[in-house]
Short mmCIF file of C-alpha atoms in Angstrom, two decimals:
data_model
loop_
_atom_site.label_atom_id
_atom_site.label_comp_id
_atom_site.label_asym_id
_atom_site.label_seq_id
_atom_site.Cartn_x
_atom_site.Cartn_y
_atom_site.Cartn_z
CA MET A 1262 0.00 0.00 0.00
CA THR A 1263 1.04 3.56 -0.62
CA SER A 1264 1.09 6.39 1.84
CA SER A 1265 -1.59 9.04 1.68
CA ASP A 1266 0.86 11.91 1.54
CA ARG A 1267 2.97 10.95 -1.42
CA GLU A 1268 4.10 13.85 -3.58
CA ASP A 1269 2.77 12.88 -6.98
CA ILE A 1270 0.78 10.11 -8.60
CA SER A 1271 2.60 7.55 -10.76
CA GLY A 1272 2.76 7.38 -14.55
CA ILE A 1273 0.25 4.55 -14.77
CA GLU A 1274 -2.27 6.55 -12.79
CA LYS A 1275 -1.74 9.60 -15.03
CA MET A 1276 -2.18 7.39 -18.10
CA LEU A 1277 -5.42 5.96 -16.72
CA ARG A 1278 -6.72 9.46 -16.03
CA ASN A 1279 -5.83 10.66 -19.51
CA LEU A 1280 -7.97 7.78 -20.74
CA TYR A 1281 -10.95 8.64 -18.55
CA THR A 1282 -10.90 12.46 -18.74
CA PRO A 1283 -12.14 12.89 -22.35
CA LEU A 1284 -14.93 10.36 -21.77
CA GLN A 1285 -16.08 12.09 -18.59
CA SER A 1286 -15.81 15.53 -20.20
CA GLY A 1287 -18.01 14.27 -23.01
CA VAL A 1288 -20.70 13.03 -20.63
CA SER A 1289 -20.63 16.26 -18.63
CA GLU A 1290 -20.84 18.35 -21.83
CA PHE A 1291 -23.74 16.22 -22.99
CA ARG A 1292 -25.62 16.78 -19.74
CA VAL A 1293 -25.10 20.54 -19.92
CA ASN A 1294 -26.40 20.58 -23.50
CA LEU A 1295 -29.35 18.41 -22.51
CA GLY A 1296 -30.12 20.91 -19.74
CA ASN A 1297 -30.08 23.80 -22.25
CA PHE A 1298 -32.30 21.83 -24.57
CA THR A 1299 -34.96 21.22 -21.91
CA THR A 1300 -34.84 24.87 -20.76
CA ALA A 1301 -35.87 25.90 -24.27
CA PHE A 1302 -39.10 23.99 -23.78
CA ASN A 1303 -39.88 25.45 -20.37
CA ASN A 1304 -42.98 27.57 -20.55
CA LYS A 1305 -42.75 31.33 -20.73
CA LYS A 1306 -44.47 32.02 -17.43
CA THR A 1307 -41.95 30.17 -15.27
CA LEU A 1308 -39.14 31.92 -17.09
CA ASN A 1309 -40.79 35.32 -16.59
CA ASP A 1310 -41.29 34.61 -12.90
CA LYS A 1311 -37.69 33.58 -12.62
CA ILE A 1312 -36.51 36.78 -14.31
CA LYS A 1313 -38.66 38.83 -11.94
CA THR A 1314 -37.23 37.19 -8.80
CA LEU A 1315 -33.70 37.48 -10.18
CA GLU A 1316 -34.21 41.19 -10.90
CA GLN A 1317 -35.42 41.74 -7.36
CA GLU A 1318 -32.45 39.85 -5.97
CA ASN A 1319 -30.15 41.79 -8.25
CA ARG A 1320 -31.47 45.11 -6.93
CA ARG A 1321 -31.03 43.97 -3.34
CA ILE A 1322 -27.51 42.71 -3.98
CA SER A 1323 -26.43 45.91 -5.77
CA LEU A 1324 -27.55 47.86 -2.74
CA ASP A 1325 -25.59 45.51 -0.45
CA ASN A 1326 -22.65 45.89 -2.78
CA GLN A 1327 -22.69 49.68 -2.45
CA ILE A 1328 -22.68 49.46 1.33
CA LEU A 1329 -19.89 46.89 1.29
CA ARG A 1330 -17.82 48.98 -1.12
CA GLU A 1331 -18.07 51.90 1.25
CA ASN A 1332 -17.09 49.64 4.16
CA GLN A 1333 -14.18 48.24 2.21
CA ALA A 1334 -12.85 51.68 1.38
CA GLU A 1335 -13.06 52.60 5.04
CA LEU A 1336 -11.36 49.35 6.01
CA LYS A 1337 -8.55 50.05 3.57
CA ARG A 1338 -8.01 53.54 5.03
CA LEU A 1339 -7.96 52.15 8.56
CA ARG A 1340 -5.63 49.31 7.58
CA ASP A 1341 -3.26 51.79 5.97
CA ILE A 1342 -3.22 53.74 9.21
CA VAL A 1343 -2.19 50.73 11.30
CA ALA A 1344 0.01 49.32 8.48
CA PHE A 1345 -1.87 46.06 8.68
CA LYS A 1346 -1.41 43.71 5.75
CA GLU A 1347 -3.53 40.66 5.19
CA ALA A 1348 -4.20 38.51 2.19
CA SER A 1349 -7.87 38.15 1.42
CA LEU A 1350 -10.07 36.60 -1.22
CA ALA A 1351 -9.89 39.81 -3.23
CA THR A 1352 -6.16 39.40 -3.76
CA TYR A 1353 -5.97 35.74 -4.78
CA ASP A 1354 -5.64 34.50 -8.34
CA LEU A 1355 -8.58 32.28 -9.19
CA LEU A 1356 -8.64 29.66 -11.93
CA PRO A 1357 -12.12 28.49 -12.96
CA ALA A 1358 -12.67 24.81 -13.77
CA ARG A 1359 -15.57 22.59 -14.72
CA VAL A 1360 -16.60 19.53 -12.70
CA ILE A 1361 -16.60 16.51 -15.01
CA SER A 1362 -17.22 13.61 -12.67
CA ARG A 1363 -17.49 12.47 -9.09
CA SER A 1364 -16.19 9.74 -6.85
CA PRO A 1365 -16.88 6.23 -8.19
CA ASN A 1366 -17.47 4.85 -4.70
CA ASN A 1367 -18.95 5.82 -1.35
CA TRP A 1368 -15.70 5.76 0.58
CA TYR A 1369 -14.22 8.94 -0.77
CA GLN A 1370 -15.93 12.24 -1.45
CA THR A 1371 -14.10 13.57 -4.48
CA LEU A 1372 -14.67 15.52 -7.67
CA VAL A 1373 -12.78 15.47 -10.94
CA ILE A 1374 -12.24 18.79 -12.72
CA ASP A 1375 -11.11 19.46 -16.26
CA LYS A 1376 -7.94 21.42 -15.39
CA GLY A 1377 -4.67 19.71 -14.53
CA SER A 1378 -0.93 20.28 -14.39
CA ASN A 1379 -1.04 21.72 -17.94
CA ALA A 1380 -3.14 24.61 -16.58
CA GLY A 1381 -0.86 25.07 -13.56
CA VAL A 1382 -2.90 23.19 -10.95
CA LYS A 1383 -0.80 21.74 -8.12
CA LYS A 1384 -1.49 19.37 -5.28
CA GLY A 1385 -2.83 21.05 -2.13
CA MET A 1386 -4.36 24.12 -3.78
CA THR A 1387 -7.61 25.32 -2.22
CA VAL A 1388 -10.81 24.94 -4.20
CA ILE A 1389 -13.79 27.24 -3.58
CA THR A 1390 -16.97 28.49 -5.20
CA PRO A 1391 -18.43 31.98 -4.77
CA LYS A 1392 -20.59 30.41 -2.02
CA GLY A 1393 -17.82 28.89 0.07
CA LEU A 1394 -15.14 26.28 0.61
CA VAL A 1395 -15.21 23.12 -1.52
CA GLY A 1396 -11.97 21.30 -0.67
CA SER A 1397 -8.40 20.95 -1.82
CA VAL A 1398 -6.66 19.43 -4.82
CA GLY A 1399 -5.71 15.84 -3.94
CA SER A 1400 -3.84 14.67 -7.02
CA VAL A 1401 -3.16 16.11 -10.44
CA GLY A 1402 -3.11 14.55 -13.90
CA HIS A 1403 -2.17 16.30 -17.14
CA ASN A 1404 -5.65 17.54 -17.98
CA SER A 1405 -7.63 16.66 -14.86
CA ALA A 1406 -7.35 16.90 -11.11
CA HIS A 1407 -9.06 15.07 -8.25
CA ILE A 1408 -10.41 17.32 -5.49
CA ASN A 1409 -10.88 16.03 -1.96
CA LEU A 1410 -14.09 17.60 -0.70
CA ILE A 1411 -14.35 18.86 2.89
CA THR A 1412 -17.12 16.28 3.36
CA ASP A 1413 -14.58 13.46 2.88
CA ARG A 1414 -13.96 11.39 6.00
CA GLU A 1415 -10.22 11.96 5.81
CA VAL A 1416 -10.28 15.76 5.55
CA ALA A 1417 -10.12 18.18 8.48
CA VAL A 1418 -10.17 22.00 8.40
CA GLY A 1419 -9.33 24.45 11.18
CA ALA A 1420 -12.30 26.76 11.68
CA ILE A 1421 -13.48 29.78 13.68
CA LEU A 1422 -16.81 31.54 13.98
CA GLN A 1423 -17.12 34.75 12.00
CA GLU A 1424 -19.22 36.47 14.70
CA ASN A 1425 -17.02 35.84 17.74
CA ARG A 1426 -13.49 35.13 16.62
CA ASP A 1427 -12.40 33.42 19.84
CA THR A 1428 -14.44 30.28 19.20
CA SER A 1429 -12.28 27.79 17.37
CA GLY A 1430 -12.85 24.21 16.33
CA ILE A 1431 -12.06 21.60 13.74
CA ILE A 1432 -14.38 20.90 10.85
CA GLU A 1433 -14.33 17.28 9.80
CA GLY A 1434 -16.13 15.48 6.99
CA ARG A 1435 -18.62 12.79 7.83
CA GLY A 1436 -18.89 11.28 4.36
CA ASP A 1437 -22.26 12.99 4.00
CA ARG A 1438 -22.73 15.78 1.47
CA THR A 1439 -25.35 17.62 3.55
CA PHE A 1440 -23.59 18.16 6.86
CA LEU A 1441 -20.18 18.53 8.48
CA GLY A 1442 -19.07 17.95 12.05
CA MET A 1443 -17.33 20.66 14.08
CA ILE A 1444 -15.38 19.22 17.02
CA ASN A 1445 -13.07 20.48 19.78
CA VAL A 1446 -15.12 23.59 20.49
CA PRO A 1447 -14.27 24.79 24.04
CA TYR A 1448 -17.16 24.60 26.53
CA TYR A 1449 -17.02 28.33 27.35
CA SER A 1450 -17.51 29.51 23.80
CA THR A 1451 -20.71 31.29 22.91
CA VAL A 1452 -21.59 29.35 19.81
CA LYS A 1453 -25.17 29.76 18.67
CA LYS A 1454 -27.37 28.34 15.98
CA ASN A 1455 -26.93 29.97 12.54
CA ASN A 1456 -23.46 31.27 13.42
CA ARG A 1457 -21.22 31.48 10.34
CA VAL A 1458 -18.19 29.20 10.32
CA ILE A 1459 -15.09 30.30 8.37
CA THR A 1460 -11.61 28.83 7.89
CA SER A 1461 -9.15 29.84 10.58
CA GLY A 1462 -6.00 29.69 8.46
CA LEU A 1463 -4.35 27.57 11.15
CA SER A 1464 -4.39 24.31 9.22
CA LEU A 1465 -1.93 25.79 6.64
CA THR A 1466 -3.78 24.06 3.82
CA PHE A 1467 -6.57 26.59 3.54
CA PRO A 1468 -6.29 30.40 3.52
CA LYS A 1469 -8.07 32.32 6.27
CA GLY A 1470 -11.59 33.64 6.04
CA ILE A 1471 -13.31 31.34 3.57
CA PHE A 1472 -16.94 30.67 4.41
CA ILE A 1473 -17.61 27.00 5.27
CA GLY A 1474 -21.19 26.88 6.50
CA THR A 1475 -23.66 27.70 9.26
CA VAL A 1476 -24.05 25.99 12.63
CA SER A 1477 -27.23 23.92 12.74
CA GLU A 1478 -26.98 21.98 16.00
CA ILE A 1479 -24.83 22.12 19.13
CA THR A 1480 -24.17 19.22 21.49
CA ARG A 1481 -22.05 18.95 24.63
CA GLU A 1482 -19.49 16.18 24.57
CA ARG A 1483 -19.28 13.68 27.39
CA GLY A 1484 -16.91 15.01 30.02
CA GLY A 1485 -18.24 18.53 29.56
CA LEU A 1486 -14.99 20.23 28.51
CA LEU A 1487 -15.73 20.28 24.81
CA MET A 1488 -18.69 20.88 22.57
CA SER A 1489 -19.34 19.70 19.08
CA ALA A 1490 -21.62 21.12 16.44
CA SER A 1491 -23.23 20.15 13.19
CA VAL A 1492 -22.50 22.53 10.36
CA LYS A 1493 -24.56 22.87 7.22
CA PRO A 1494 -22.12 23.47 4.35
CA ALA A 1495 -22.60 26.65 2.31
CA VAL A 1496 -21.89 24.81 -0.92
CA ASP A 1497 -24.46 22.42 -2.35
CA PHE A 1498 -22.13 19.55 -3.24
CA ASP A 1499 -24.81 17.74 -5.24
CA LYS A 1500 -25.25 20.61 -7.67
CA LEU A 1501 -21.62 21.64 -8.08
CA GLU A 1502 -20.81 22.32 -11.74
CA GLU A 1503 -18.06 24.91 -11.67
CA VAL A 1504 -15.36 25.60 -9.09
CA LEU A 1505 -12.55 28.12 -8.60
CA ILE A 1506 -9.00 27.11 -7.70
CA ILE A 1507 -6.83 29.48 -5.65
CA THR A 1508 -3.53 29.21 -7.47
CA ASP A 1509 -1.26 31.60 -5.59
CA TYR A 1510 -1.62 30.72 -1.93
CA HIS A 1511 1.53 29.09 -0.47
CA PRO A 1512 1.52 29.42 3.31
CA VAL A 1513 4.03 26.61 3.87
CA ASP A 1514 6.59 28.21 1.55
CA ASP A 1515 6.27 31.49 3.44
CA SER A 1516 7.04 29.90 6.79
CA GLU A 1517 10.04 28.08 5.29
CA GLU A 1518 11.38 31.39 3.98
CA ASN A 1519 10.97 32.95 7.39
CA MET A 1520 12.81 30.07 9.00
CA GLY A 1521 15.69 30.57 6.59
CA GLU A 1522 16.13 34.20 7.51
CA MET B 2 -13.36 -11.86 -26.50
CA ARG B 3 -13.82 -13.27 -23.00
CA TYR B 4 -10.68 -11.65 -21.66
CA PHE B 5 -11.42 -8.39 -23.43
CA LEU B 6 -14.88 -8.31 -21.88
CA LEU B 7 -13.57 -9.23 -18.43
CA LEU B 8 -11.15 -6.31 -18.70
CA ILE B 9 -13.55 -3.78 -20.13
CA LEU B 10 -16.36 -4.49 -17.62
CA PRO B 11 -14.62 -2.92 -14.57
CA VAL B 12 -13.32 -0.04 -16.72
CA LEU B 13 -16.85 0.77 -17.87
CA ALA B 14 -18.21 0.22 -14.36
CA ILE B 15 -15.87 2.87 -12.93
CA PHE B 16 -16.82 5.23 -15.74
CA PHE B 17 -20.55 4.86 -15.08
CA GLN B 18 -20.15 4.98 -11.32
CA SER B 19 -18.29 8.28 -11.56
CA THR B 20 -20.77 9.90 -13.96
CA LEU B 21 -24.22 8.37 -14.43
CA PHE B 22 -24.82 6.79 -11.02
CA ASN B 23 -23.92 10.01 -9.20
CA SER B 24 -27.09 11.49 -10.67
CA TYR B 25 -29.11 8.48 -9.50
CA SER B 26 -27.76 8.03 -5.99
CA ILE B 27 -29.90 7.02 -3.01
CA LYS B 28 -29.13 9.72 -0.41
CA GLY B 29 -25.64 10.11 -1.85
CA THR B 30 -24.96 6.38 -1.91
CA ILE B 31 -23.99 4.85 -5.23
CA PRO B 32 -23.73 1.15 -6.10
CA ASP B 33 -20.42 -0.69 -6.46
CA ILE B 34 -20.77 -2.36 -9.84
CA VAL B 35 -17.11 -3.36 -9.96
CA LEU B 36 -17.76 -5.41 -6.83
CA ILE B 37 -20.84 -7.01 -8.40
CA PHE B 38 -18.79 -8.22 -11.37
CA VAL B 39 -16.03 -9.48 -9.09
CA VAL B 40 -18.54 -11.42 -6.96
CA PHE B 41 -20.17 -12.99 -10.04
CA TYR B 42 -16.82 -13.97 -11.53
CA SER B 43 -15.74 -15.54 -8.28
CA LEU B 44 -19.06 -17.34 -7.84
CA LEU B 45 -18.97 -18.84 -11.34
CA ASN B 46 -15.27 -19.72 -11.35
CA ASN B 47 -13.39 -20.44 -8.13
CA SER B 48 -12.01 -18.63 -5.14
CA SER B 49 -8.38 -18.26 -6.25
CA LYS B 50 -9.28 -17.06 -9.76
CA GLY B 51 -11.87 -14.78 -8.18
CA ALA B 52 -9.31 -13.37 -5.77
CA ALA B 53 -6.91 -12.62 -8.65
CA TYR B 54 -9.67 -10.93 -10.65
CA GLY B 55 -10.84 -9.03 -7.57
CA PHE B 56 -7.29 -7.86 -6.95
CA LEU B 57 -6.93 -6.55 -10.51
CA CYS B 58 -10.31 -4.79 -10.51
CA GLY B 59 -9.61 -3.25 -7.10
CA LEU B 60 -6.18 -2.14 -8.29
CA LEU B 61 -7.75 -0.44 -11.31
CA GLU B 62 -10.10 1.46 -9.00
CA ASP B 63 -7.19 2.42 -6.70
CA LEU B 64 -5.10 3.65 -9.63
CA TYR B 65 -8.04 5.75 -10.80
CA MET B 66 -8.58 7.27 -7.35
CA GLY B 67 -4.88 8.00 -6.83
CA ARG B 68 -4.99 7.82 -3.04
CA PHE B 69 -4.13 4.64 -1.17
CA ILE B 70 -3.06 2.12 -3.76
CA GLY B 71 -4.01 -1.34 -2.55
CA ILE B 72 -6.96 -0.61 -0.30
CA ASN B 73 -9.62 -1.68 -2.79
CA ALA B 74 -7.34 -4.33 -4.32
CA LEU B 75 -6.93 -5.99 -0.93
CA SER B 76 -10.57 -5.79 0.12
CA LYS B 77 -11.95 -6.96 -3.24
CA ALA B 78 -9.47 -9.86 -3.44
CA LEU B 79 -10.43 -11.07 0.05
CA THR B 80 -14.14 -10.60 -0.65
CA ALA B 81 -13.86 -12.55 -3.90
CA TYR B 82 -11.98 -15.31 -2.10
CA ALA B 83 -14.70 -15.57 0.55
CA ILE B 84 -17.48 -15.64 -2.06
CA GLY B 85 -15.54 -18.17 -4.14
CA ARG B 86 -15.66 -20.58 -1.21
CA LEU B 87 -19.42 -20.83 -1.82
CA GLN B 88 -18.78 -22.16 -5.29
CA GLY B 89 -19.64 -25.85 -5.49
CA ASN B 90 -22.01 -25.69 -2.54
CA VAL B 91 -24.79 -23.65 -4.12
CA PHE B 92 -27.17 -23.87 -7.06
CA LYS B 93 -25.76 -21.17 -9.23
CA GLU B 94 -28.65 -21.19 -11.69
CA ASN B 95 -30.89 -19.57 -9.07
CA ILE B 96 -31.00 -15.76 -9.31
CA LEU B 97 -31.40 -15.57 -5.55
CA VAL B 98 -27.96 -17.11 -5.09
CA GLY B 99 -26.43 -14.32 -7.18
CA VAL B 100 -28.30 -11.65 -5.21
CA ILE B 101 -27.40 -13.13 -1.82
CA ALA B 102 -23.77 -13.47 -2.91
CA VAL B 103 -23.73 -9.78 -3.85
CA LEU B 104 -25.37 -8.86 -0.54
CA MET B 105 -22.79 -10.87 1.41
CA GLY B 106 -20.00 -9.53 -0.78
CA THR B 107 -21.06 -5.93 -0.14
CA VAL B 108 -21.13 -6.47 3.63
CA ILE B 109 -17.74 -8.25 3.69
CA ASN B 110 -16.15 -5.68 1.37
CA SER B 111 -17.51 -2.73 3.37
CA LEU B 112 -16.31 -4.09 6.70
CA LEU B 113 -12.87 -4.84 5.22
CA LEU B 114 -12.64 -1.32 3.78
CA VAL B 115 -13.59 0.26 7.11
CA GLY B 116 -11.02 -1.94 8.88
CA ILE B 117 -8.23 -1.14 6.43
CA SER B 118 -9.09 2.58 6.42
CA LEU B 119 -8.98 2.66 10.22
CA ALA B 120 -5.61 0.94 10.17
CA VAL B 121 -3.93 3.19 7.60
CA SER B 122 -5.50 6.65 7.93
CA ASP B 123 -4.69 9.32 10.48
CA ILE B 124 -8.21 10.65 10.42
CA TYR B 125 -11.15 8.42 9.73
CA ASN B 126 -14.51 9.31 11.22
CA ILE B 127 -16.93 6.53 11.96
CA ASP B 128 -20.52 7.33 12.80
CA ALA B 129 -24.03 6.08 12.15
CA GLY B 130 -24.03 7.66 8.70
CA LEU B 131 -21.34 5.23 7.58
CA PHE B 132 -23.45 2.21 8.46
CA ILE B 133 -26.56 3.73 6.87
CA SER B 134 -24.51 4.22 3.72
CA ILE B 135 -23.34 0.58 3.84
CA PHE B 136 -26.95 -0.58 4.29
CA LEU B 137 -28.16 1.55 1.36
CA GLN B 138 -25.35 0.21 -0.81
CA CYS B 139 -26.37 -3.37 0.08
CA VAL B 140 -29.91 -2.60 -1.09
CA TYR B 141 -28.79 -0.81 -4.27
CA ASN B 142 -26.27 -3.51 -5.18
CA SER B 143 -28.84 -6.28 -4.62
CA ILE B 144 -31.35 -4.57 -6.91
CA ILE B 145 -28.78 -4.18 -9.69
CA ALA B 146 -27.61 -7.76 -9.11
CA VAL B 147 -30.91 -9.20 -10.43
CA PRO B 148 -30.63 -8.17 -14.10
CA ALA B 149 -26.83 -8.26 -13.94
CA TYR B 150 -26.78 -11.87 -12.74
CA ILE B 151 -29.24 -13.04 -15.40
CA TRP B 152 -27.01 -11.53 -18.09
CA TYR B 153 -23.72 -12.61 -16.51
CA TYR B 154 -24.87 -16.19 -15.90
CA ASN B 155 -26.22 -16.66 -19.41
CA SER B 156 -23.21 -14.98 -20.94
CA SER B 157 -20.76 -17.16 -19.07
CA HIS B 158 -22.56 -20.31 -20.24
CA ASN B 159 -23.72 -19.47 -23.74
CA GLY B 160 -22.37 -16.02 -24.54
CA TRP B 161 -19.19 -13.99 -24.76
CA LEU B 162 -18.07 -14.72 -21.21
CA ARG B 163 -18.06 -18.49 -21.84
CA ASN B 164 -14.88 -20.16 -20.69
CA THR B 165 -13.50 -21.63 -23.90
CA GLY B 166 -10.50 -23.24 -22.23
CA GLU B 167 -12.36 -25.87 -20.24
CA ASN B 168 -15.67 -27.36 -21.27
CA LEU B 169 -18.44 -26.50 -18.91
CA ASN B 170 -20.80 -29.45 -18.81
CA GLU B 171 -23.73 -27.45 -17.67
CA SER B 172 -25.27 -24.93 -20.01
CA ARG B 173 -28.61 -24.29 -18.49
CA GLN B 174 -30.78 -21.29 -19.08
CA PHE B 175 -32.97 -19.63 -16.52
#
């Protein structure tokens, strides 16, 4: 057996993936086209209703956007004053990719995307959608890459609550696409239902501040020193069609440089 | 043709499991068609041949996944060996035998996979959801096993999967 943290996959595995990728791309393309085809037959009323709701949402979001822009400008001024520098989602390079297939068994929660080492994807890169965290790149082929989802049983993410930053915990996958477990929450923390959970940046794999999900249930562990919570992921993993890969986040390299100095 | 088909079946099974069956999952659980083929092969041949075939099919799946190489190979080989022990003691022309073999195979394979995963992984979370998923997979696999066994059994006696090397005396239809 091989170890889980080997650097790269072998030539045979890459060959096998090169064989599968075009087939899976074809199927995924076909399904998208089929979707477009059926939309054309949808009746006019549903489409009109949809446009109306989207317009309303658009208006609301533009308003939110204005407020946030103002806040961001203020934040930038204040940050300049205290000479505070922090990387955020706005500064990362994002590479879009299409999901072409999913895990062939129930043991792993993975996705296959249509970008690989030829497009500059590397192992360990963080994968997100505009809604929130998806997972990280597990292994890379020439034109495809396997992504380990955060719902996978072997993935853990350091997390904090966005509302009160002192509450920390570890998000772990339960093999279920609809909920995540949050463990090691200290008993004194004021975690409430519907609190927003974001990445803490402590696990070195994921950058700080990416939205993971909302707390749906809190339970006290036996012994009483720790609490655990159920978290509803922000991303709908069943309907994932496109993802974004953060290509320029290298926290480990940074710390190595610092150690060298 | 027999060997080509034996090779192409798991390849196609992985392809369909990763695309088509993900759209038709029961609560996120998909069937393990590779395992179904391995169980049938083992049931209709013998345990050592079955184990070898199970090992190769599992290895193919492992190479595709690119994580632990050997985890599926090991579990499928052992499952096939266990199912192969039934061979000679059961009436293979009965569909029910095929379905029960798949059901047993799914349970054995799942427990082996959990055991191996626990032994080799740093983090592996076990909860009720895991066992619900195993149960759902048993049901899903058993349903698929009905048409699959009818085809596989007939094919291995009168069709493409027929063993041309040795003469099989029995060539019964359902």
